[in-house]
PDB file of C-alpha atoms and ligand atoms in Angstrom:
ATOM      1  CA  MET A  71       0.016   7.849  17.971  1.00 95.00           C
ATOM      2  CA  LYS A  72       2.108   5.886  15.644  1.00 98.00           C
ATOM      3  CA  LYS A  73       2.799   8.407  12.467  1.00 98.00           C
ATOM      4  CA  ILE A  74       1.879   6.920   9.231  1.00 98.00           C
ATOM      5  CA  VAL A  75       3.381   8.069   5.785  1.00 98.00           C
ATOM      6  CA  VAL A  76       1.646   7.022   2.761  1.00 98.00           C
ATOM      7  CA  LEU A  77       3.737   6.685  -0.436  1.00 98.00           C
ATOM      8  CA  VAL A  78       1.400   7.253  -3.624  1.00 98.00           C
ATOM      9  CA  SER A  79       1.861   8.003  -7.542  1.00 97.00           C
ATOM     10  CA  GLY A  80      -1.474   8.147  -8.751  1.00 95.00           C
ATOM     11  CA  GLY A  81      -5.058   8.273  -8.205  1.00 96.00           C
ATOM     12  CA  GLY A  82      -5.359   7.454  -4.775  1.00 97.00           C
ATOM     13  CA  THR A  83      -8.329   5.897  -4.141  1.00 98.00           C
ATOM     14  CA  ASN A  84      -6.569   3.418  -1.302  1.00 98.00           C
ATOM     15  CA  LEU A  85      -5.223   6.633   0.125  1.00 98.00           C
ATOM     16  CA  GLN A  86      -8.731   7.652   0.198  1.00 98.00           C
ATOM     17  CA  ALA A  87      -9.847   4.888   2.164  1.00 98.00           C
ATOM     18  CA  LEU A  88      -7.218   5.245   4.575  1.00 98.00           C
ATOM     19  CA  ILE A  89      -8.441   9.016   4.817  1.00 98.00           C
ATOM     20  CA  ASP A  90     -11.950   7.767   5.433  1.00 98.00           C
ATOM     21  CA  ALA A  91     -11.245   5.298   7.869  1.00 98.00           C
ATOM     22  CA  GLN A  92      -9.563   7.959   9.698  1.00 98.00           C
ATOM     23  CA  ASN A  93     -12.423  10.263   9.328  1.00 97.00           C
ATOM     24  CA  ARG A  94     -14.793   7.694  10.863  1.00 97.00           C
ATOM     25  CA  GLY A  95     -12.167   7.218  13.801  1.00 96.00           C
ATOM     26  CA  GLU A  96     -11.493   3.626  12.871  1.00 96.00           C
ATOM     27  CA  LEU A  97      -7.589   4.201  12.091  1.00 97.00           C
ATOM     28  CA  ARG A  98      -6.367   2.975  15.336  1.00 95.00           C
ATOM     29  CA  GLY A  99      -3.619   3.766  17.030  1.00 96.00           C
ATOM     30  CA  GLY A 100      -2.213   5.978  14.112  1.00 98.00           C
ATOM     31  CA  LYS A 101      -2.599   9.095  12.076  1.00 98.00           C
ATOM     32  CA  ILE A 102      -1.685   9.977   8.316  1.00 98.00           C
ATOM     33  CA  THR A 103       1.158  12.818   9.069  1.00 98.00           C
ATOM     34  CA  CYS A 104       1.922  13.009   5.446  1.00 98.00           C
ATOM     35  CA  VAL A 105       1.503  11.945   1.905  1.00 98.00           C
ATOM     36  CA  ILE A 106       4.812  11.747  -0.396  1.00 98.00           C
ATOM     37  CA  SER A 107       4.230  11.390  -4.203  1.00 98.00           C
ATOM     38  CA  SER A 108       6.335  10.411  -6.755  1.00 98.00           C
ATOM     39  CA  ARG A 109       4.694  12.653  -9.277  1.00 97.00           C
ATOM     40  CA  ALA A 110       3.490  16.441  -8.722  1.00 97.00           C
ATOM     41  CA  ASP A 111       0.387  15.765 -10.920  1.00 97.00           C
ATOM     42  CA  ALA A 112      -0.861  12.503  -8.973  1.00 98.00           C
ATOM     43  CA  TYR A 113      -4.509  13.172  -7.678  1.00 98.00           C
ATOM     44  CA  ALA A 114      -4.028  11.581  -4.724  1.00 98.00           C
ATOM     45  CA  LEU A 115      -2.295  14.760  -3.295  1.00 98.00           C
ATOM     46  CA  LYS A 116      -5.670  16.795  -4.205  1.00 98.00           C
ATOM     47  CA  ARG A 117      -7.251  14.102  -1.404  1.00 98.00           C
ATOM     48  CA  ALA A 118      -4.784  14.708   0.761  1.00 98.00           C
ATOM     49  CA  ARG A 119      -4.515  18.483   0.512  1.00 98.00           C
ATOM     50  CA  LYS A 120      -8.589  18.428   0.659  1.00 98.00           C
ATOM     51  CA  ASN A 121      -8.000  16.773   4.220  1.00 98.00           C
ATOM     52  CA  ASP A 122      -5.414  19.118   5.709  1.00 98.00           C
ATOM     53  CA  ILE A 123      -2.578  16.430   5.057  1.00 98.00           C
ATOM     54  CA  PRO A 124       0.680  17.811   4.804  1.00 98.00           C
ATOM     55  CA  THR A 125       2.242  16.924   1.138  1.00 98.00           C
ATOM     56  CA  ARG A 126       5.598  16.432  -0.179  1.00 98.00           C
ATOM     57  CA  VAL A 127       6.600  15.777  -3.923  1.00 98.00           C
ATOM     58  CA  VAL A 128       9.637  13.714  -4.458  1.00 98.00           C
ATOM     59  CA  PRO A 129       9.390  13.181  -8.319  1.00 97.00           C
ATOM     60  CA  ARG A 130      10.743   9.863  -9.726  1.00 96.00           C
ATOM     61  CA  LYS A 131      11.713  11.719 -13.202  1.00 96.00           C
ATOM     62  CA  ASP A 132      14.320  14.191 -11.055  1.00 97.00           C
ATOM     63  CA  TYR A 133      16.783  11.450 -10.446  1.00 96.00           C
ATOM     64  CA  PRO A 134      18.696   9.325 -12.809  1.00 95.00           C
ATOM     65  CA  ASP A 135      18.323   5.415 -10.917  1.00 92.00           C
ATOM     66  CA  ASN A 136      16.169   4.202  -8.219  1.00 88.00           C
ATOM     67  CA  ALA A 137      19.442   4.466  -5.562  1.00 89.00           C
ATOM     68  CA  SER A 138      19.582   8.062  -5.838  1.00 93.00           C
ATOM     69  CA  TYR A 139      15.446   8.561  -5.819  1.00 94.00           C
ATOM     70  CA  SER A 140      15.501   6.001  -2.903  1.00 93.00           C
ATOM     71  CA  LYS A 141      18.113   8.148  -1.156  1.00 94.00           C
ATOM     72  CA  ALA A 142      15.832  11.206  -1.346  1.00 96.00           C
ATOM     73  CA  LEU A 143      12.931   9.516  -0.429  1.00 97.00           C
ATOM     74  CA  HIS A 144      15.052   8.366   2.752  1.00 96.00           C
ATOM     75  CA  GLU A 145      15.448  11.812   3.800  1.00 97.00           C
ATOM     76  CA  ALA A 146      12.149  12.974   3.445  1.00 97.00           C
ATOM     77  CA  LEU A 147      10.942   9.936   5.290  1.00 97.00           C
ATOM     78  CA  PHE A 148      13.283  10.574   8.193  1.00 96.00           C
ATOM     79  CA  GLN A 149      12.290  14.371   8.546  1.00 98.00           C
ATOM     80  CA  GLU A 150       9.054  12.989   8.440  1.00 98.00           C
ATOM     81  CA  TYR A 151       9.412  10.435  11.553  1.00 97.00           C
ATOM     82  CA  ALA A 152       7.615   7.878  10.021  1.00 97.00           C
ATOM     83  CA  ASP A 153       6.800   5.239  12.367  1.00 98.00           C
ATOM     84  CA  LEU A 154       4.796   3.328   9.489  1.00 98.00           C
ATOM     85  CA  ILE A 155       5.261   3.738   5.685  1.00 98.00           C
ATOM     86  CA  VAL A 156       2.244   2.526   3.726  1.00 98.00           C
ATOM     87  CA  LEU A 157       2.510   1.869  -0.521  1.00 98.00           C
ATOM     88  CA  ALA A 158      -0.555   2.723  -1.799  1.00 97.00           C
ATOM     89  CA  GLY A 159       0.057   2.425  -5.302  1.00 95.00           C
ATOM     90  CA  PHE A 160       3.305   3.758  -5.399  1.00 96.00           C
ATOM     91  CA  MET A 161       4.592   2.584  -8.462  1.00 91.00           C
ATOM     92  CA  THR A 162       8.604   2.955  -7.524  1.00 90.00           C
ATOM     93  CA  ILE A 163      10.804  -0.257  -6.331  1.00 88.00           C
ATOM     94  CA  LEU A 164      12.100   0.740  -3.220  1.00 91.00           C
ATOM     95  CA  ASP A 165      15.912  -0.421  -2.816  1.00 90.00           C
ATOM     96  CA  LYS A 166      17.282  -2.079  -0.069  1.00 92.00           C
ATOM     97  CA  ARG A 167      18.334   1.487   2.086  1.00 89.00           C
ATOM     98  CA  ILE A 168      14.737   2.227   2.527  1.00 95.00           C
ATOM     99  CA  ILE A 169      13.570  -1.405   3.156  1.00 96.00           C
ATOM    100  CA  GLN A 170      16.484  -2.214   5.837  1.00 95.00           C
ATOM    101  CA  ALA A 171      16.154   0.909   7.142  1.00 96.00           C
ATOM    102  CA  TYR A 172      12.168   0.045   8.078  1.00 97.00           C
ATOM    103  CA  LYS A 173      12.130  -3.591   8.225  1.00 97.00           C
ATOM    104  CA  ASN A 174       8.758  -4.614   9.033  1.00 98.00           C
ATOM    105  CA  ARG A 175       7.456  -1.242   8.658  1.00 98.00           C
ATOM    106  CA  ILE A 176       6.588  -1.015   5.051  1.00 98.00           C
ATOM    107  CA  ILE A 177       3.276  -2.238   4.365  1.00 98.00           C
ATOM    108  CA  ASN A 178       2.144  -2.319   0.637  1.00 98.00           C
ATOM    109  CA  VAL A 179      -1.385  -3.266  -0.691  1.00 98.00           C
ATOM    110  CA  HIS A 180      -1.156  -5.816  -4.119  1.00 98.00           C
ATOM    111  CA  PRO A 181      -4.299  -5.985  -6.587  1.00 98.00           C
ATOM    112  CA  SER A 182      -3.545 -10.130  -6.518  1.00 98.00           C
ATOM    113  CA  LEU A 183      -3.851 -13.239  -4.342  1.00 98.00           C
ATOM    114  CA  ILE A 184      -0.011 -13.330  -3.672  1.00 98.00           C
ATOM    115  CA  PRO A 185       1.861 -15.479  -5.161  1.00 98.00           C
ATOM    116  CA  SER A 186      -0.062 -15.058  -7.980  1.00 98.00           C
ATOM    117  CA  PHE A 187      -0.080 -12.490 -10.611  1.00 98.00           C
ATOM    118  CA  CYS A 188       3.012 -10.788  -8.806  1.00 97.00           C
ATOM    119  CA  GLY A 189       6.503  -9.439  -8.857  1.00 95.00           C
ATOM    120  CA  ASP A 190       8.138  -7.641 -11.655  1.00 91.00           C
ATOM    121  CA  GLY A 191       5.866  -5.906 -13.905  1.00 91.00           C
ATOM    122  CA  PHE A 192       2.803  -6.895 -12.224  1.00 96.00           C
ATOM    123  CA  TYR A 193       1.275  -3.434 -11.117  1.00 94.00           C
ATOM    124  CA  GLY A 194      -2.110  -1.705 -11.615  1.00 95.00           C
ATOM    125  CA  LEU A 195      -4.144  -2.588 -14.739  1.00 96.00           C
ATOM    126  CA  HIS A 196      -1.942  -5.184 -15.830  1.00 97.00           C
ATOM    127  CA  VAL A 197      -2.468  -7.568 -13.089  1.00 98.00           C
ATOM    128  CA  HIS A 198      -5.809  -7.622 -13.805  1.00 98.00           C
ATOM    129  CA  GLU A 199      -5.078  -8.256 -17.411  1.00 98.00           C
ATOM    130  CA  LYS A 200      -3.062 -11.025 -16.633  1.00 98.00           C
ATOM    131  CA  VAL A 201      -5.847 -12.234 -14.143  1.00 98.00           C
ATOM    132  CA  LEU A 202      -8.350 -12.503 -17.188  1.00 98.00           C
ATOM    133  CA  GLN A 203      -6.071 -14.022 -19.960  1.00 98.00           C
ATOM    134  CA  ARG A 204      -5.380 -16.632 -17.277  1.00 98.00           C
ATOM    135  CA  GLY A 205      -8.920 -17.363 -16.831  1.00 98.00           C
ATOM    136  CA  VAL A 206      -8.956 -17.817 -13.072  1.00 98.00           C
ATOM    137  CA  LYS A 207     -12.273 -17.453 -11.423  1.00 98.00           C
ATOM    138  CA  LEU A 208     -10.828 -15.960  -8.133  1.00 98.00           C
ATOM    139  CA  THR A 209      -8.605 -13.164  -7.841  1.00 98.00           C
ATOM    140  CA  GLY A 210      -8.440 -10.754  -4.513  1.00 98.00           C
ATOM    141  CA  ALA A 211      -5.672  -8.604  -2.974  1.00 98.00           C
ATOM    142  CA  THR A 212      -2.862  -8.919  -0.225  1.00 98.00           C
ATOM    143  CA  VAL A 213      -1.631  -6.766   1.868  1.00 98.00           C
ATOM    144  CA  HIS A 214       1.700  -7.511   2.919  1.00 98.00           C
ATOM    145  CA  PHE A 215       5.111  -6.083   4.584  1.00 98.00           C
ATOM    146  CA  VAL A 216       7.592  -5.180   2.092  1.00 98.00           C
ATOM    147  CA  THR A 217      11.142  -6.586   1.825  1.00 97.00           C
ATOM    148  CA  GLU A 218      13.855  -6.722  -0.772  1.00 95.00           C
ATOM    149  CA  ILE A 219      11.775  -9.633  -2.720  1.00 95.00           C
ATOM    150  CA  CYS A 220       9.244  -7.980  -4.943  1.00 95.00           C
ATOM    151  CA  ASP A 221       6.092  -8.740  -3.382  1.00 96.00           C
ATOM    152  CA  GLY A 222       7.447 -11.654  -1.573  1.00 97.00           C
ATOM    153  CA  GLY A 223       7.325 -10.136   1.977  1.00 98.00           C
ATOM    154  CA  PRO A 224       4.929 -11.209   4.843  1.00 98.00           C
ATOM    155  CA  ILE A 225       1.509 -11.395   4.096  1.00 98.00           C
ATOM    156  CA  ILE A 226      -0.755  -9.815   6.410  1.00 98.00           C
ATOM    157  CA  LEU A 227      -4.465 -10.169   5.236  1.00 98.00           C
ATOM    158  CA  GLN A 228      -5.938 -11.399   1.674  1.00 98.00           C
ATOM    159  CA  LYS A 229      -9.273 -11.544   0.630  1.00 98.00           C
ATOM    160  CA  ALA A 230     -10.467 -13.296  -2.287  1.00 98.00           C
ATOM    161  CA  VAL A 231     -12.959 -11.784  -4.963  1.00 98.00           C
ATOM    162  CA  GLU A 232     -15.072 -13.544  -7.973  1.00 98.00           C
ATOM    163  CA  VAL A 233     -13.779 -12.776 -11.474  1.00 98.00           C
ATOM    164  CA  ARG A 234     -16.815 -13.038 -13.811  1.00 98.00           C
ATOM    165  CA  ASN A 235     -16.957 -13.981 -17.873  1.00 97.00           C
ATOM    166  CA  ASP A 236     -17.770 -10.419 -18.764  1.00 97.00           C
ATOM    167  CA  ASP A 237     -14.926  -8.457 -16.916  1.00 98.00           C
ATOM    168  CA  THR A 238     -12.960  -6.031 -18.421  1.00 98.00           C
ATOM    169  CA  PRO A 239      -9.775  -4.789 -16.472  1.00 98.00           C
ATOM    170  CA  GLU A 240     -11.415  -1.586 -15.662  1.00 98.00           C
ATOM    171  CA  ILE A 241     -14.484  -3.410 -14.080  1.00 98.00           C
ATOM    172  CA  LEU A 242     -12.319  -6.272 -12.408  1.00 98.00           C
ATOM    173  CA  GLN A 243      -9.851  -3.646 -10.823  1.00 98.00           C
ATOM    174  CA  ARG A 244     -12.701  -1.819  -9.416  1.00 98.00           C
ATOM    175  CA  ARG A 245     -14.442  -4.644  -8.054  1.00 98.00           C
ATOM    176  CA  VAL A 246     -10.937  -5.775  -6.277  1.00 98.00           C
ATOM    177  CA  MET A 247     -10.812  -2.521  -4.809  1.00 98.00           C
ATOM    178  CA  GLU A 248     -14.126  -2.034  -3.671  1.00 98.00           C
ATOM    179  CA  GLU A 249     -14.762  -5.737  -2.425  1.00 98.00           C
ATOM    180  CA  ALA A 250     -11.069  -6.051  -1.147  1.00 98.00           C
ATOM    181  CA  GLU A 251      -8.302  -3.554  -1.098  1.00 98.00           C
ATOM    182  CA  TRP A 252     -10.055  -0.595   0.617  1.00 98.00           C
ATOM    183  CA  LYS A 253     -11.377  -2.718   3.360  1.00 98.00           C
ATOM    184  CA  LEU A 254      -7.970  -4.571   3.791  1.00 98.00           C
ATOM    185  CA  LEU A 255      -5.455  -1.800   3.943  1.00 98.00           C
ATOM    186  CA  PRO A 256      -7.131   0.140   6.842  1.00 98.00           C
ATOM    187  CA  GLU A 257      -7.467  -3.010   8.638  1.00 98.00           C
ATOM    188  CA  ALA A 258      -3.962  -4.044   8.632  1.00 98.00           C
ATOM    189  CA  VAL A 259      -2.572  -0.357   9.247  1.00 98.00           C
ATOM    190  CA  SER A 260      -4.772  -0.172  12.634  1.00 98.00           C
ATOM    191  CA  LEU A 261      -3.486  -4.119  13.429  1.00 98.00           C
ATOM    192  CA  PHE A 262       0.204  -2.375  12.866  1.00 98.00           C
ATOM    193  CA  CYS A 263      -0.768   0.396  14.652  1.00 98.00           C
ATOM    194  CA  GLU A 264      -2.212  -0.904  17.920  1.00 97.00           C
ATOM    195  CA  GLY A 265       1.100  -3.476  18.086  1.00 97.00           C
ATOM    196  CA  ARG A 266      -0.651  -6.946  16.825  1.00 97.00           C
ATOM    197  CA  LEU A 267       1.549  -7.774  14.233  1.00 98.00           C
ATOM    198  CA  THR A 268       4.707  -9.848  14.657  1.00 97.00           C
ATOM    199  CA  VAL A 269       6.930 -11.152  11.946  1.00 98.00           C
ATOM    200  CA  CYS A 270       8.580 -14.669  12.482  1.00 97.00           C
ATOM    201  CA  ASP A 271      10.492 -16.752  10.002  1.00 96.00           C
ATOM    202  CA  GLY A 272       9.148 -14.832   7.038  1.00 96.00           C
ATOM    203  CA  ARG A 273       5.530 -15.075   8.232  1.00 98.00           C
ATOM    204  CA  ALA A 274       3.408 -12.565   9.852  1.00 98.00           C
ATOM    205  CA  TYR A 275       0.829 -13.301  12.926  1.00 98.00           C
ATOM    206  CA  ILE A 276      -1.847 -11.216  14.026  1.00 97.00           C
ATOM    207  CA  ASP A 277      -2.701 -11.012  17.903  1.00 95.00           C
ATOM    208  CA  TYR A 278      -6.631 -11.671  18.157  1.00 89.00           C
ATOM    209  CA  LYS A 279      -6.494 -10.842  21.777  1.00 75.00           C
ATOM    210  CA  GLU A 280      -8.577  -8.236  22.999  1.00 62.00           C
ATOM    211  CA  VAL A 281      -6.637  -5.105  23.067  1.00 56.00           C
ATOM    212  CA  SER A 282      -7.003  -2.506  25.711  1.00 55.00           C
ATOM    213  CA  LYS A 283      -8.111   0.747  23.998  1.00 52.00           C
TER     214      LYS A 283
HETATM  215  C1  GAR B 311      -3.939  -0.417  -6.297  1.00 84.45           C
HETATM  216  O1  GAR B 311      -5.061  -1.242  -6.950  1.00 84.45           O
HETATM  217  C2  GAR B 311      -2.726  -0.750  -5.951  1.00 84.45           C
HETATM  218  O2  GAR B 311      -3.280  -2.245  -5.557  1.00 84.45           O
HETATM  219  C3  GAR B 311      -1.833  -0.999  -7.134  1.00 84.45           C
HETATM  220  O3  GAR B 311      -2.329  -0.409  -7.901  1.00 84.45           O
HETATM  221  C4  GAR B 311      -3.579   0.828  -7.898  1.00 84.45           C
HETATM  222  C5  GAR B 311      -3.581   1.834  -7.040  1.00 84.45           C
HETATM  223  O4  GAR B 311      -4.750   2.664  -6.883  1.00 84.45           O
HETATM  224  N1  GAR B 311      -0.656  -1.409  -6.455  1.00 84.45           N
HETATM  225  C6  GAR B 311       0.128  -2.243  -7.575  1.00 84.45           C
HETATM  226  O5  GAR B 311      -0.095  -2.683  -8.521  1.00 84.45           O
HETATM  227  C7  GAR B 311       1.590  -2.400  -6.845  1.00 84.45           C
HETATM  228  N2  GAR B 311       2.192  -3.424  -7.097  1.00 84.45           N
HETATM  229  P1  GAR B 311      -4.875   3.959  -6.227  1.00 84.45           P
HETATM  230  O6  GAR B 311      -4.157   5.048  -6.608  1.00 84.45           O
HETATM  231  O7  GAR B 311      -6.138   4.636  -6.627  1.00 84.45           O
HETATM  232  O8  GAR B 311      -4.779   3.527  -4.679  1.00 84.45           O
END
């Protein structure tokens, strides 16, 4: 069983999707062993505690910059023996210390079809605001490995979601979560934990061969 450590900062609906998948026995080959939050007041922590998942808080506000924060976070991840790190609405950019130490072992969920509407400043509700401003008819979600390029790592899974005329950012965010994020993230985590993902020349490949259980 791979040890999955989930990093959160807010509401934690993607964490909930992982917990639900685990409780249904659908998180194949892995177990959520710890949830680490960058904020003490994140609702995601309540979701973890309700499911008896150990939690830690490494508050972003206690550190002057990303480098010192990443050092503290790295220590926590090391102590938790993390095999896989999942960024589930984690709103801090990791520095290269962690990214290099966990190469191809950090997965992020992003609420758009990368390479559209991603990179610096594109996070949370802002992404959906920009999508609506631009008037695209399709958006979606992407799960990808994390590299030093913000939202630029190898893409594991993507799913398109329709944009409707009367959408608000909040309505669109909810549809993208329901139709894409909450499905893609547990699937990508399972594929990783089953050893069915490889990365070559900046691209992620899924092994669709039948795996022995
Ligand atoms: C999700 O939509 C996630 O894709 C996004 O923040 C939201 C967190 O919601 N992440 C990013 O924008 C990262 N660039 P949640 O806390 O309910 O899972």
